[in-house]
mmCIF file with all atom_site columns, C-alpha atoms in Angstrom:
data_model
loop_
_atom_site.group_PDB
_atom_site.id
_atom_site.type_symbol
_atom_site.label_atom_id
_atom_site.label_alt_id
_atom_site.label_comp_id
_atom_site.label_asym_id
_atom_site.label_entity_id
_atom_site.label_seq_id
_atom_site.pdbx_PDB_ins_code
_atom_site.Cartn_x
_atom_site.Cartn_y
_atom_site.Cartn_z
_atom_site.occupancy
_atom_site.B_iso_or_equiv
_atom_site.pdbx_formal_charge
_atom_site.auth_seq_id
_atom_site.auth_comp_id
_atom_site.auth_asym_id
_atom_site.auth_atom_id
_atom_site.pdbx_PDB_model_num
ATOM 1   C CA . HIS A 1 1   ? 46.185 96.557  256.737 1.00 86.00 ? 225 HIS A CA 1
ATOM 2   C CA . PRO A 1 2   ? 47.303 93.047  255.742 1.00 92.00 ? 226 PRO A CA 1
ATOM 3   C CA . GLU A 1 3   ? 50.544 92.783  253.726 1.00 96.00 ? 227 GLU A CA 1
ATOM 4   C CA . PHE A 1 4   ? 48.501 91.456  250.783 1.00 97.00 ? 228 PHE A CA 1
ATOM 5   C CA . VAL A 1 5   ? 45.208 89.765  249.990 1.00 97.00 ? 229 VAL A CA 1
ATOM 6   C CA . MET A 1 6   ? 44.817 86.250  248.545 1.00 97.00 ? 230 MET A CA 1
ATOM 7   C CA . SER A 1 7   ? 41.639 84.981  246.932 1.00 96.00 ? 231 SER A CA 1
ATOM 8   C CA . VAL A 1 8   ? 39.863 81.731  246.047 1.00 97.00 ? 232 VAL A CA 1
ATOM 9   C CA . GLY A 1 9   ? 37.971 83.033  243.002 1.00 97.00 ? 233 GLY A CA 1
ATOM 10  C CA . ASP A 1 10  ? 34.448 83.713  241.743 1.00 97.00 ? 234 ASP A CA 1
ATOM 11  C CA . PHE A 1 11  ? 34.586 87.480  241.315 1.00 97.00 ? 235 PHE A CA 1
ATOM 12  C CA . ILE A 1 12  ? 31.935 88.004  238.627 1.00 97.00 ? 236 ILE A CA 1
ATOM 13  C CA . GLU A 1 13  ? 28.703 86.341  237.519 1.00 97.00 ? 237 GLU A CA 1
ATOM 14  C CA . GLY A 1 14  ? 30.245 85.152  234.188 1.00 96.00 ? 238 GLY A CA 1
ATOM 15  C CA . TYR A 1 15  ? 28.924 82.148  232.292 1.00 95.00 ? 239 TYR A CA 1
ATOM 16  C CA . THR A 1 16  ? 28.590 84.150  229.040 1.00 97.00 ? 240 THR A CA 1
ATOM 17  C CA . LYS A 1 17  ? 30.650 84.784  225.856 1.00 97.00 ? 241 LYS A CA 1
ATOM 18  C CA . ASP A 1 18  ? 29.264 88.296  225.533 1.00 98.00 ? 242 ASP A CA 1
ATOM 19  C CA . THR A 1 19  ? 32.349 90.418  226.017 1.00 98.00 ? 243 THR A CA 1
ATOM 20  C CA . SER A 1 20  ? 30.344 93.600  226.668 1.00 98.00 ? 244 SER A CA 1
ATOM 21  C CA . ILE A 1 21  ? 28.711 91.885  229.665 1.00 98.00 ? 245 ILE A CA 1
ATOM 22  C CA . LEU A 1 22  ? 32.004 90.453  230.857 1.00 98.00 ? 246 LEU A CA 1
ATOM 23  C CA . HIS A 1 23  ? 33.845 93.775  230.641 1.00 98.00 ? 247 HIS A CA 1
ATOM 24  C CA . ALA A 1 24  ? 31.057 95.457  232.619 1.00 98.00 ? 248 ALA A CA 1
ATOM 25  C CA . GLU A 1 25  ? 31.208 92.829  235.327 1.00 98.00 ? 249 GLU A CA 1
ATOM 26  C CA . TRP A 1 26  ? 35.023 93.087  235.561 1.00 98.00 ? 250 TRP A CA 1
ATOM 27  C CA . MET A 1 27  ? 34.775 96.886  235.762 1.00 98.00 ? 251 MET A CA 1
ATOM 28  C CA . GLU A 1 28  ? 32.369 96.561  238.703 1.00 98.00 ? 252 GLU A CA 1
ATOM 29  C CA . PHE A 1 29  ? 34.721 94.138  240.430 1.00 97.00 ? 253 PHE A CA 1
ATOM 30  C CA . ASP A 1 30  ? 37.709 96.383  239.811 1.00 97.00 ? 254 ASP A CA 1
ATOM 31  C CA . SER A 1 31  ? 35.860 99.353  241.349 1.00 97.00 ? 255 SER A CA 1
ATOM 32  C CA . ILE A 1 32  ? 35.634 97.369  244.574 1.00 94.00 ? 256 ILE A CA 1
ATOM 33  C CA . VAL A 1 33  ? 39.151 95.935  244.669 1.00 95.00 ? 257 VAL A CA 1
ATOM 34  C CA . ASP A 1 34  ? 40.717 99.268  243.742 1.00 96.00 ? 258 ASP A CA 1
ATOM 35  C CA . HIS A 1 35  ? 39.930 100.454 247.275 1.00 94.00 ? 259 HIS A CA 1
ATOM 36  C CA . LEU A 1 36  ? 42.606 98.098  248.612 1.00 95.00 ? 260 LEU A CA 1
ATOM 37  C CA . ASP A 1 37  ? 45.911 99.737  249.587 1.00 95.00 ? 261 ASP A CA 1
ATOM 38  C CA . MET A 1 38  ? 47.793 96.450  249.331 1.00 97.00 ? 262 MET A CA 1
ATOM 39  C CA . ARG A 1 39  ? 48.416 93.943  246.561 1.00 97.00 ? 263 ARG A CA 1
ATOM 40  C CA . PHE A 1 40  ? 45.578 91.588  245.533 1.00 97.00 ? 264 PHE A CA 1
ATOM 41  C CA . PHE A 1 41  ? 46.321 88.114  244.197 1.00 98.00 ? 265 PHE A CA 1
ATOM 42  C CA . ALA A 1 42  ? 43.583 86.640  242.010 1.00 97.00 ? 266 ALA A CA 1
ATOM 43  C CA . LEU A 1 43  ? 42.867 83.049  241.032 1.00 97.00 ? 267 LEU A CA 1
ATOM 44  C CA . PRO A 1 44  ? 39.945 81.936  238.918 1.00 97.00 ? 268 PRO A CA 1
ATOM 45  C CA . GLY A 1 45  ? 36.700 80.309  239.944 1.00 96.00 ? 269 GLY A CA 1
ATOM 46  C CA . ASN A 1 46  ? 34.165 78.683  237.664 1.00 95.00 ? 270 ASN A CA 1
ATOM 47  C CA . HIS A 1 47  ? 32.288 82.039  237.345 1.00 96.00 ? 271 HIS A CA 1
ATOM 48  C CA . ASP A 1 48  ? 35.482 83.672  236.177 1.00 97.00 ? 272 ASP A CA 1
ATOM 49  C CA . ILE A 1 49  ? 36.519 81.072  233.660 1.00 96.00 ? 273 ILE A CA 1
ATOM 50  C CA . SER A 1 50  ? 33.809 78.814  232.154 1.00 93.00 ? 274 SER A CA 1
ATOM 51  C CA . ASN A 1 51  ? 34.565 79.073  228.434 1.00 93.00 ? 275 ASN A CA 1
ATOM 52  C CA . ASP A 1 52  ? 37.425 80.020  226.034 1.00 94.00 ? 276 ASP A CA 1
ATOM 53  C CA . VAL A 1 53  ? 36.307 83.620  225.739 1.00 97.00 ? 277 VAL A CA 1
ATOM 54  C CA . MET A 1 54  ? 36.338 84.093  229.517 1.00 97.00 ? 278 MET A CA 1
ATOM 55  C CA . ARG A 1 55  ? 39.701 82.343  229.769 1.00 96.00 ? 279 ARG A CA 1
ATOM 56  C CA . GLN A 1 56  ? 41.295 84.628  227.243 1.00 97.00 ? 280 GLN A CA 1
ATOM 57  C CA . LEU A 1 57  ? 39.844 87.671  229.022 1.00 97.00 ? 281 LEU A CA 1
ATOM 58  C CA . TRP A 1 58  ? 41.321 86.407  232.292 1.00 97.00 ? 282 TRP A CA 1
ATOM 59  C CA . LEU A 1 59  ? 44.717 85.891  230.683 1.00 97.00 ? 283 LEU A CA 1
ATOM 60  C CA . ASP A 1 60  ? 44.535 89.406  229.171 1.00 97.00 ? 284 ASP A CA 1
ATOM 61  C CA . ARG A 1 61  ? 43.898 90.801  232.665 1.00 96.00 ? 285 ARG A CA 1
ATOM 62  C CA . TYR A 1 62  ? 46.208 88.731  234.830 1.00 96.00 ? 286 TYR A CA 1
ATOM 63  C CA . GLY A 1 63  ? 48.760 87.131  232.521 1.00 96.00 ? 287 GLY A CA 1
ATOM 64  C CA . ARG A 1 64  ? 48.253 83.569  233.716 1.00 96.00 ? 288 ARG A CA 1
ATOM 65  C CA . SER A 1 65  ? 45.717 81.486  235.624 1.00 97.00 ? 289 SER A CA 1
ATOM 66  C CA . TYR A 1 66  ? 48.070 79.650  238.015 1.00 98.00 ? 290 TYR A CA 1
ATOM 67  C CA . TYR A 1 67  ? 51.322 80.766  239.616 1.00 98.00 ? 291 TYR A CA 1
ATOM 68  C CA . HIS A 1 68  ? 53.412 80.750  242.753 1.00 98.00 ? 292 HIS A CA 1
ATOM 69  C CA . PHE A 1 69  ? 55.485 83.128  244.858 1.00 98.00 ? 293 PHE A CA 1
ATOM 70  C CA . ARG A 1 70  ? 57.677 82.924  247.949 1.00 98.00 ? 294 ARG A CA 1
ATOM 71  C CA . TYR A 1 71  ? 57.361 85.454  250.781 1.00 97.00 ? 295 TYR A CA 1
ATOM 72  C CA . LYS A 1 72  ? 59.270 85.380  254.068 1.00 96.00 ? 296 LYS A CA 1
ATOM 73  C CA . ASP A 1 73  ? 60.097 81.715  253.541 1.00 97.00 ? 297 ASP A CA 1
ATOM 74  C CA . VAL A 1 74  ? 56.441 80.790  252.953 1.00 98.00 ? 298 VAL A CA 1
ATOM 75  C CA . LEU A 1 75  ? 55.538 79.336  249.570 1.00 98.00 ? 299 LEU A CA 1
ATOM 76  C CA . PHE A 1 76  ? 52.250 80.390  248.085 1.00 98.00 ? 300 PHE A CA 1
ATOM 77  C CA . LEU A 1 77  ? 50.647 78.183  245.368 1.00 98.00 ? 301 LEU A CA 1
ATOM 78  C CA . ALA A 1 78  ? 47.672 79.580  243.421 1.00 98.00 ? 302 ALA A CA 1
ATOM 79  C CA . PHE A 1 79  ? 45.912 76.862  241.371 1.00 97.00 ? 303 PHE A CA 1
ATOM 80  C CA . ASP A 1 80  ? 43.499 77.031  238.487 1.00 96.00 ? 304 ASP A CA 1
ATOM 81  C CA . SER A 1 81  ? 40.919 74.313  239.214 1.00 93.00 ? 305 SER A CA 1
ATOM 82  C CA . ASN A 1 82  ? 39.120 75.052  235.877 1.00 90.00 ? 306 ASN A CA 1
ATOM 83  C CA . ASP A 1 83  ? 42.218 74.161  233.847 1.00 86.00 ? 307 ASP A CA 1
ATOM 84  C CA . GLY A 1 84  ? 40.956 71.252  231.760 1.00 66.00 ? 308 GLY A CA 1
ATOM 85  C CA . ASP A 1 85  ? 37.799 69.334  230.798 1.00 60.00 ? 309 ASP A CA 1
ATOM 86  C CA . GLY A 1 86  ? 35.736 69.843  233.930 1.00 62.00 ? 310 GLY A CA 1
ATOM 87  C CA . VAL A 1 87  ? 37.080 70.369  237.409 1.00 65.00 ? 311 VAL A CA 1
ATOM 88  C CA . VAL A 1 88  ? 40.629 69.096  236.889 1.00 76.00 ? 312 VAL A CA 1
ATOM 89  C CA . PHE A 1 89  ? 44.247 70.210  236.693 1.00 88.00 ? 313 PHE A CA 1
ATOM 90  C CA . SER A 1 90  ? 46.010 69.956  233.348 1.00 89.00 ? 314 SER A CA 1
ATOM 91  C CA . ARG A 1 91  ? 49.190 67.932  233.138 1.00 90.00 ? 315 ARG A CA 1
ATOM 92  C CA . GLU A 1 92  ? 51.037 71.198  232.318 1.00 94.00 ? 316 GLU A CA 1
ATOM 93  C CA . GLN A 1 93  ? 49.757 72.736  235.576 1.00 95.00 ? 317 GLN A CA 1
ATOM 94  C CA . LEU A 1 94  ? 50.578 69.686  237.685 1.00 94.00 ? 318 LEU A CA 1
ATOM 95  C CA . ASP A 1 95  ? 54.121 69.539  236.256 1.00 96.00 ? 319 ASP A CA 1
ATOM 96  C CA . TYR A 1 96  ? 54.533 73.259  236.962 1.00 97.00 ? 320 TYR A CA 1
ATOM 97  C CA . PHE A 1 97  ? 53.617 72.906  240.624 1.00 98.00 ? 321 PHE A CA 1
ATOM 98  C CA . LYS A 1 98  ? 55.579 69.707  241.046 1.00 97.00 ? 322 LYS A CA 1
ATOM 99  C CA . ASN A 1 99  ? 58.668 71.484  239.798 1.00 98.00 ? 323 ASN A CA 1
ATOM 100 C CA . VAL A 1 100 ? 57.949 74.510  242.066 1.00 98.00 ? 324 VAL A CA 1
ATOM 101 C CA . LEU A 1 101 ? 57.742 72.212  245.095 1.00 98.00 ? 325 LEU A CA 1
ATOM 102 C CA . LYS A 1 102 ? 61.026 70.514  244.225 1.00 97.00 ? 326 LYS A CA 1
ATOM 103 C CA . GLU A 1 103 ? 62.752 73.860  243.821 1.00 98.00 ? 327 GLU A CA 1
ATOM 104 C CA . ASN A 1 104 ? 61.389 75.239  247.097 1.00 98.00 ? 328 ASN A CA 1
ATOM 105 C CA . ALA A 1 105 ? 61.876 72.344  249.484 1.00 96.00 ? 329 ALA A CA 1
ATOM 106 C CA . ASP A 1 106 ? 63.436 74.590  252.136 1.00 96.00 ? 330 ASP A CA 1
ATOM 107 C CA . VAL A 1 107 ? 60.420 76.785  252.905 1.00 98.00 ? 331 VAL A CA 1
ATOM 108 C CA . ARG A 1 108 ? 58.989 76.868  256.467 1.00 97.00 ? 332 ARG A CA 1
ATOM 109 C CA . TRP A 1 109 ? 55.412 76.466  255.275 1.00 98.00 ? 333 TRP A CA 1
ATOM 110 C CA . THR A 1 110 ? 53.420 75.996  252.060 1.00 98.00 ? 334 THR A CA 1
ATOM 111 C CA . LEU A 1 111 ? 49.986 77.565  251.496 1.00 98.00 ? 335 LEU A CA 1
ATOM 112 C CA . LEU A 1 112 ? 47.785 76.254  248.703 1.00 98.00 ? 336 LEU A CA 1
ATOM 113 C CA . PHE A 1 113 ? 44.873 78.245  247.279 1.00 98.00 ? 337 PHE A CA 1
ATOM 114 C CA . MET A 1 114 ? 42.285 77.014  244.767 1.00 97.00 ? 338 MET A CA 1
ATOM 115 C CA . HIS A 1 115 ? 38.655 77.583  243.972 1.00 96.00 ? 339 HIS A CA 1
ATOM 116 C CA . HIS A 1 116 ? 37.194 74.044  244.050 1.00 95.00 ? 340 HIS A CA 1
ATOM 117 C CA . PRO A 1 117 ? 37.831 71.704  246.992 1.00 95.00 ? 341 PRO A CA 1
ATOM 118 C CA . ILE A 1 118 ? 39.507 69.367  244.520 1.00 93.00 ? 342 ILE A CA 1
ATOM 119 C CA . TRP A 1 119 ? 40.265 66.779  247.168 1.00 92.00 ? 343 TRP A CA 1
ATOM 120 C CA . ASN A 1 120 ? 36.546 66.058  247.505 1.00 90.00 ? 344 ASN A CA 1
ATOM 121 C CA . TYR A 1 121 ? 36.138 65.103  243.847 1.00 85.00 ? 345 TYR A CA 1
ATOM 122 C CA . ARG A 1 122 ? 36.216 61.354  243.213 1.00 70.00 ? 346 ARG A CA 1
ATOM 123 C CA . GLU A 1 123 ? 37.409 61.398  239.655 1.00 68.00 ? 347 GLU A CA 1
ATOM 124 C CA . PHE A 1 124 ? 41.156 61.509  239.136 1.00 69.00 ? 348 PHE A CA 1
ATOM 125 C CA . ASN A 1 125 ? 42.350 65.109  238.988 1.00 78.00 ? 349 ASN A CA 1
ATOM 126 C CA . GLY A 1 126 ? 46.013 64.787  239.845 1.00 87.00 ? 350 GLY A CA 1
ATOM 127 C CA . PHE A 1 127 ? 45.875 66.555  243.181 1.00 92.00 ? 351 PHE A CA 1
ATOM 128 C CA . THR A 1 128 ? 47.157 63.419  244.989 1.00 92.00 ? 352 THR A CA 1
ATOM 129 C CA . GLU A 1 129 ? 50.384 63.887  243.093 1.00 93.00 ? 353 GLU A CA 1
ATOM 130 C CA . ILE A 1 130 ? 50.769 67.270  244.752 1.00 95.00 ? 354 ILE A CA 1
ATOM 131 C CA . GLU A 1 131 ? 49.835 65.881  248.140 1.00 96.00 ? 355 GLU A CA 1
ATOM 132 C CA . ASP A 1 132 ? 52.468 63.164  247.804 1.00 95.00 ? 356 ASP A CA 1
ATOM 133 C CA . LEU A 1 133 ? 55.144 65.825  247.342 1.00 96.00 ? 357 LEU A CA 1
ATOM 134 C CA . LEU A 1 134 ? 53.871 67.698  250.375 1.00 97.00 ? 358 LEU A CA 1
ATOM 135 C CA . LYS A 1 135 ? 53.609 64.773  252.762 1.00 95.00 ? 359 LYS A CA 1
ATOM 136 C CA . ASP A 1 136 ? 56.920 65.496  254.507 1.00 95.00 ? 360 ASP A CA 1
ATOM 137 C CA . ARG A 1 137 ? 56.426 69.251  254.887 1.00 97.00 ? 361 ARG A CA 1
ATOM 138 C CA . PRO A 1 138 ? 53.978 71.502  256.699 1.00 98.00 ? 362 PRO A CA 1
ATOM 139 C CA . TYR A 1 139 ? 51.205 72.956  254.566 1.00 98.00 ? 363 TYR A CA 1
ATOM 140 C CA . THR A 1 140 ? 47.667 74.345  254.667 1.00 98.00 ? 364 THR A CA 1
ATOM 141 C CA . VAL A 1 141 ? 45.015 74.374  251.967 1.00 98.00 ? 365 VAL A CA 1
ATOM 142 C CA . PHE A 1 142 ? 42.322 77.003  251.274 1.00 98.00 ? 366 PHE A CA 1
ATOM 143 C CA . ALA A 1 143 ? 39.393 76.616  248.802 1.00 98.00 ? 367 ALA A CA 1
ATOM 144 C CA . GLY A 1 144 ? 35.900 77.990  248.244 1.00 97.00 ? 368 GLY A CA 1
ATOM 145 C CA . HIS A 1 145 ? 33.120 77.142  245.785 1.00 96.00 ? 369 HIS A CA 1
ATOM 146 C CA . THR A 1 146 ? 30.610 75.529  248.191 1.00 96.00 ? 370 THR A CA 1
ATOM 147 C CA . HIS A 1 147 ? 29.507 78.825  249.808 1.00 97.00 ? 371 HIS A CA 1
ATOM 148 C CA . ARG A 1 148 ? 29.734 77.140  253.236 1.00 97.00 ? 372 ARG A CA 1
ATOM 149 C CA . TYR A 1 149 ? 32.611 77.162  255.686 1.00 97.00 ? 373 TYR A CA 1
ATOM 150 C CA . PHE A 1 150 ? 34.103 73.842  256.638 1.00 97.00 ? 374 PHE A CA 1
ATOM 151 C CA . LYS A 1 151 ? 37.424 72.804  258.210 1.00 97.00 ? 375 LYS A CA 1
ATOM 152 C CA . THR A 1 152 ? 38.672 69.250  257.809 1.00 96.00 ? 376 THR A CA 1
ATOM 153 C CA . ILE A 1 153 ? 41.869 67.355  258.655 1.00 97.00 ? 377 ILE A CA 1
ATOM 154 C CA . ARG A 1 154 ? 43.426 65.493  255.748 1.00 95.00 ? 378 ARG A CA 1
ATOM 155 C CA . GLN A 1 155 ? 46.890 64.032  255.668 1.00 92.00 ? 379 GLN A CA 1
ATOM 156 C CA . ASP A 1 156 ? 47.221 65.428  259.191 1.00 96.00 ? 380 ASP A CA 1
ATOM 157 C CA . ARG A 1 157 ? 46.959 68.959  257.709 1.00 97.00 ? 381 ARG A CA 1
ATOM 158 C CA . ASN A 1 158 ? 44.236 71.603  257.849 1.00 97.00 ? 382 ASN A CA 1
ATOM 159 C CA . TYR A 1 159 ? 42.069 72.010  254.795 1.00 98.00 ? 383 TYR A CA 1
ATOM 160 C CA . TYR A 1 160 ? 39.686 74.968  254.843 1.00 98.00 ? 384 TYR A CA 1
ATOM 161 C CA . LEU A 1 161 ? 36.599 75.617  252.737 1.00 98.00 ? 385 LEU A CA 1
ATOM 162 C CA . LEU A 1 162 ? 35.904 79.360  253.030 1.00 98.00 ? 386 LEU A CA 1
ATOM 163 C CA . ALA A 1 163 ? 32.365 80.715  253.108 1.00 97.00 ? 387 ALA A CA 1
ATOM 164 C CA . THR A 1 164 ? 31.119 83.723  251.085 1.00 96.00 ? 388 THR A CA 1
ATOM 165 C CA . THR A 1 165 ? 32.256 87.324  250.821 1.00 93.00 ? 389 THR A CA 1
ATOM 166 C CA . GLY A 1 166 ? 28.989 88.638  249.464 1.00 89.00 ? 390 GLY A CA 1
ATOM 167 C CA . GLY A 1 167 ? 28.107 85.561  247.287 1.00 91.00 ? 391 GLY A CA 1
ATOM 168 C CA . GLY A 1 168 ? 24.816 83.663  247.362 1.00 93.00 ? 392 GLY A CA 1
ATOM 169 C CA . SER A 1 169 ? 24.119 82.352  250.839 1.00 94.00 ? 393 SER A CA 1
ATOM 170 C CA . ARG A 1 170 ? 21.193 81.853  253.236 1.00 95.00 ? 394 ARG A CA 1
ATOM 171 C CA . LEU A 1 171 ? 23.491 83.370  255.894 1.00 94.00 ? 395 LEU A CA 1
ATOM 172 C CA . ARG A 1 172 ? 22.220 81.120  258.647 1.00 95.00 ? 396 ARG A CA 1
ATOM 173 C CA . GLY A 1 173 ? 25.305 81.745  260.680 1.00 93.00 ? 397 GLY A CA 1
ATOM 174 C CA . PRO A 1 174 ? 28.508 80.028  261.771 1.00 92.00 ? 398 PRO A CA 1
ATOM 175 C CA . ARG A 1 175 ? 26.828 76.834  263.010 1.00 94.00 ? 399 ARG A CA 1
ATOM 176 C CA . MET A 1 176 ? 25.710 76.229  259.409 1.00 96.00 ? 400 MET A CA 1
ATOM 177 C CA . GLY A 1 177 ? 28.916 77.517  257.921 1.00 96.00 ? 401 GLY A CA 1
ATOM 178 C CA . GLU A 1 178 ? 26.968 80.309  256.223 1.00 97.00 ? 402 GLU A CA 1
ATOM 179 C CA . PHE A 1 179 ? 28.402 83.810  256.880 1.00 95.00 ? 403 PHE A CA 1
ATOM 180 C CA . ASP A 1 180 ? 30.014 86.583  254.877 1.00 95.00 ? 404 ASP A CA 1
ATOM 181 C CA . HIS A 1 181 ? 33.638 87.004  255.873 1.00 95.00 ? 405 HIS A CA 1
ATOM 182 C CA . VAL A 1 182 ? 37.239 87.516  255.016 1.00 95.00 ? 406 VAL A CA 1
ATOM 183 C CA . THR A 1 183 ? 39.878 85.366  256.719 1.00 96.00 ? 407 THR A CA 1
ATOM 184 C CA . TRP A 1 184 ? 42.855 87.052  258.383 1.00 96.00 ? 408 TRP A CA 1
ATOM 185 C CA . VAL A 1 185 ? 45.884 84.750  258.323 1.00 97.00 ? 409 VAL A CA 1
ATOM 186 C CA . THR A 1 186 ? 48.863 85.406  260.574 1.00 97.00 ? 410 THR A CA 1
ATOM 187 C CA . MET A 1 187 ? 51.921 83.221  260.040 1.00 96.00 ? 411 MET A CA 1
ATOM 188 C CA . THR A 1 188 ? 53.466 82.026  263.354 1.00 95.00 ? 412 THR A CA 1
ATOM 189 C CA . ASP A 1 189 ? 56.281 79.583  264.092 1.00 91.00 ? 413 ASP A CA 1
ATOM 190 C CA . GLN A 1 190 ? 53.557 76.947  264.547 1.00 93.00 ? 414 GLN A CA 1
ATOM 191 C CA . GLY A 1 191 ? 51.920 77.713  261.236 1.00 95.00 ? 415 GLY A CA 1
ATOM 192 C CA . PRO A 1 192 ? 48.941 79.841  260.067 1.00 97.00 ? 416 PRO A CA 1
ATOM 193 C CA . ASP A 1 193 ? 46.714 81.338  262.743 1.00 97.00 ? 417 ASP A CA 1
ATOM 194 C CA . LEU A 1 194 ? 43.284 82.145  261.324 1.00 96.00 ? 418 LEU A CA 1
ATOM 195 C CA . LEU A 1 195 ? 40.614 84.650  262.326 1.00 94.00 ? 419 LEU A CA 1
ATOM 196 C CA . HIS A 1 196 ? 37.394 85.163  260.335 1.00 94.00 ? 420 HIS A CA 1
ATOM 197 C CA . LEU A 1 197 ? 36.254 88.746  260.162 1.00 93.00 ? 421 LEU A CA 1
ATOM 198 C CA . GLN A 1 198 ? 32.523 89.374  259.931 1.00 91.00 ? 422 GLN A CA 1
ATOM 199 C CA . LEU A 1 199 ? 30.490 92.562  260.080 1.00 75.00 ? 423 LEU A CA 1
ATOM 200 C CA . SER A 1 200 ? 28.991 91.084  263.252 1.00 76.00 ? 424 SER A CA 1
ATOM 201 C CA . GLY A 1 201 ? 32.148 89.891  264.938 1.00 73.00 ? 425 GLY A CA 1
ATOM 202 C CA . MET A 1 202 ? 35.186 87.581  264.735 1.00 70.00 ? 426 MET A CA 1
ATOM 203 C CA . LEU A 1 203 ? 35.444 83.785  264.673 1.00 76.00 ? 427 LEU A CA 1
ATOM 204 C CA . GLU A 1 204 ? 38.377 81.561  265.411 1.00 80.00 ? 428 GLU A CA 1
ATOM 205 C CA . GLY A 1 205 ? 39.609 79.012  262.826 1.00 83.00 ? 429 GLY A CA 1
ATOM 206 C CA . ASP A 1 206 ? 37.667 76.150  264.329 1.00 79.00 ? 430 ASP A CA 1
#
């Protein structure tokens, strides 16, 4: 019973403008998430928003594609890495989060969530502007998209690529970063403590 559930996107197959198909896919997704007793926070992946029709449907469902909230002095940032021409952040989105960070400089930790591991993309996408504002505060980043788990250290902070939760995978196991899981995050005085929950057992953050 976590207090709430965060996500890194890709909930439906998508990649169509046929609203009858999209509505059916979202209904199937809702039938699964509706079993949760706690709040679910969504952010879009490329399968959720890949054209203007899908973006409008997302906005009709959730109101906006990027947002933030603060809970127990932890700042949560939910990005939309499909917000532009390709895998980029729009200037509007970057300015939004830069303002959020300036207005919440007193939090004990900042958690960033996005679908694409935007820091691995060579073309300019504006994420370094966010990292510059975070350089003097503790933070942790979570992303998905690659369908393989990987933890890396960047800017002396932990950056996590989460594996699948039922998505396409050869499921060759933790050594290959291929396993279906959800990640349980417990906030401690030293920062987030991670445990990956599988049907077959539990794995530590490393």
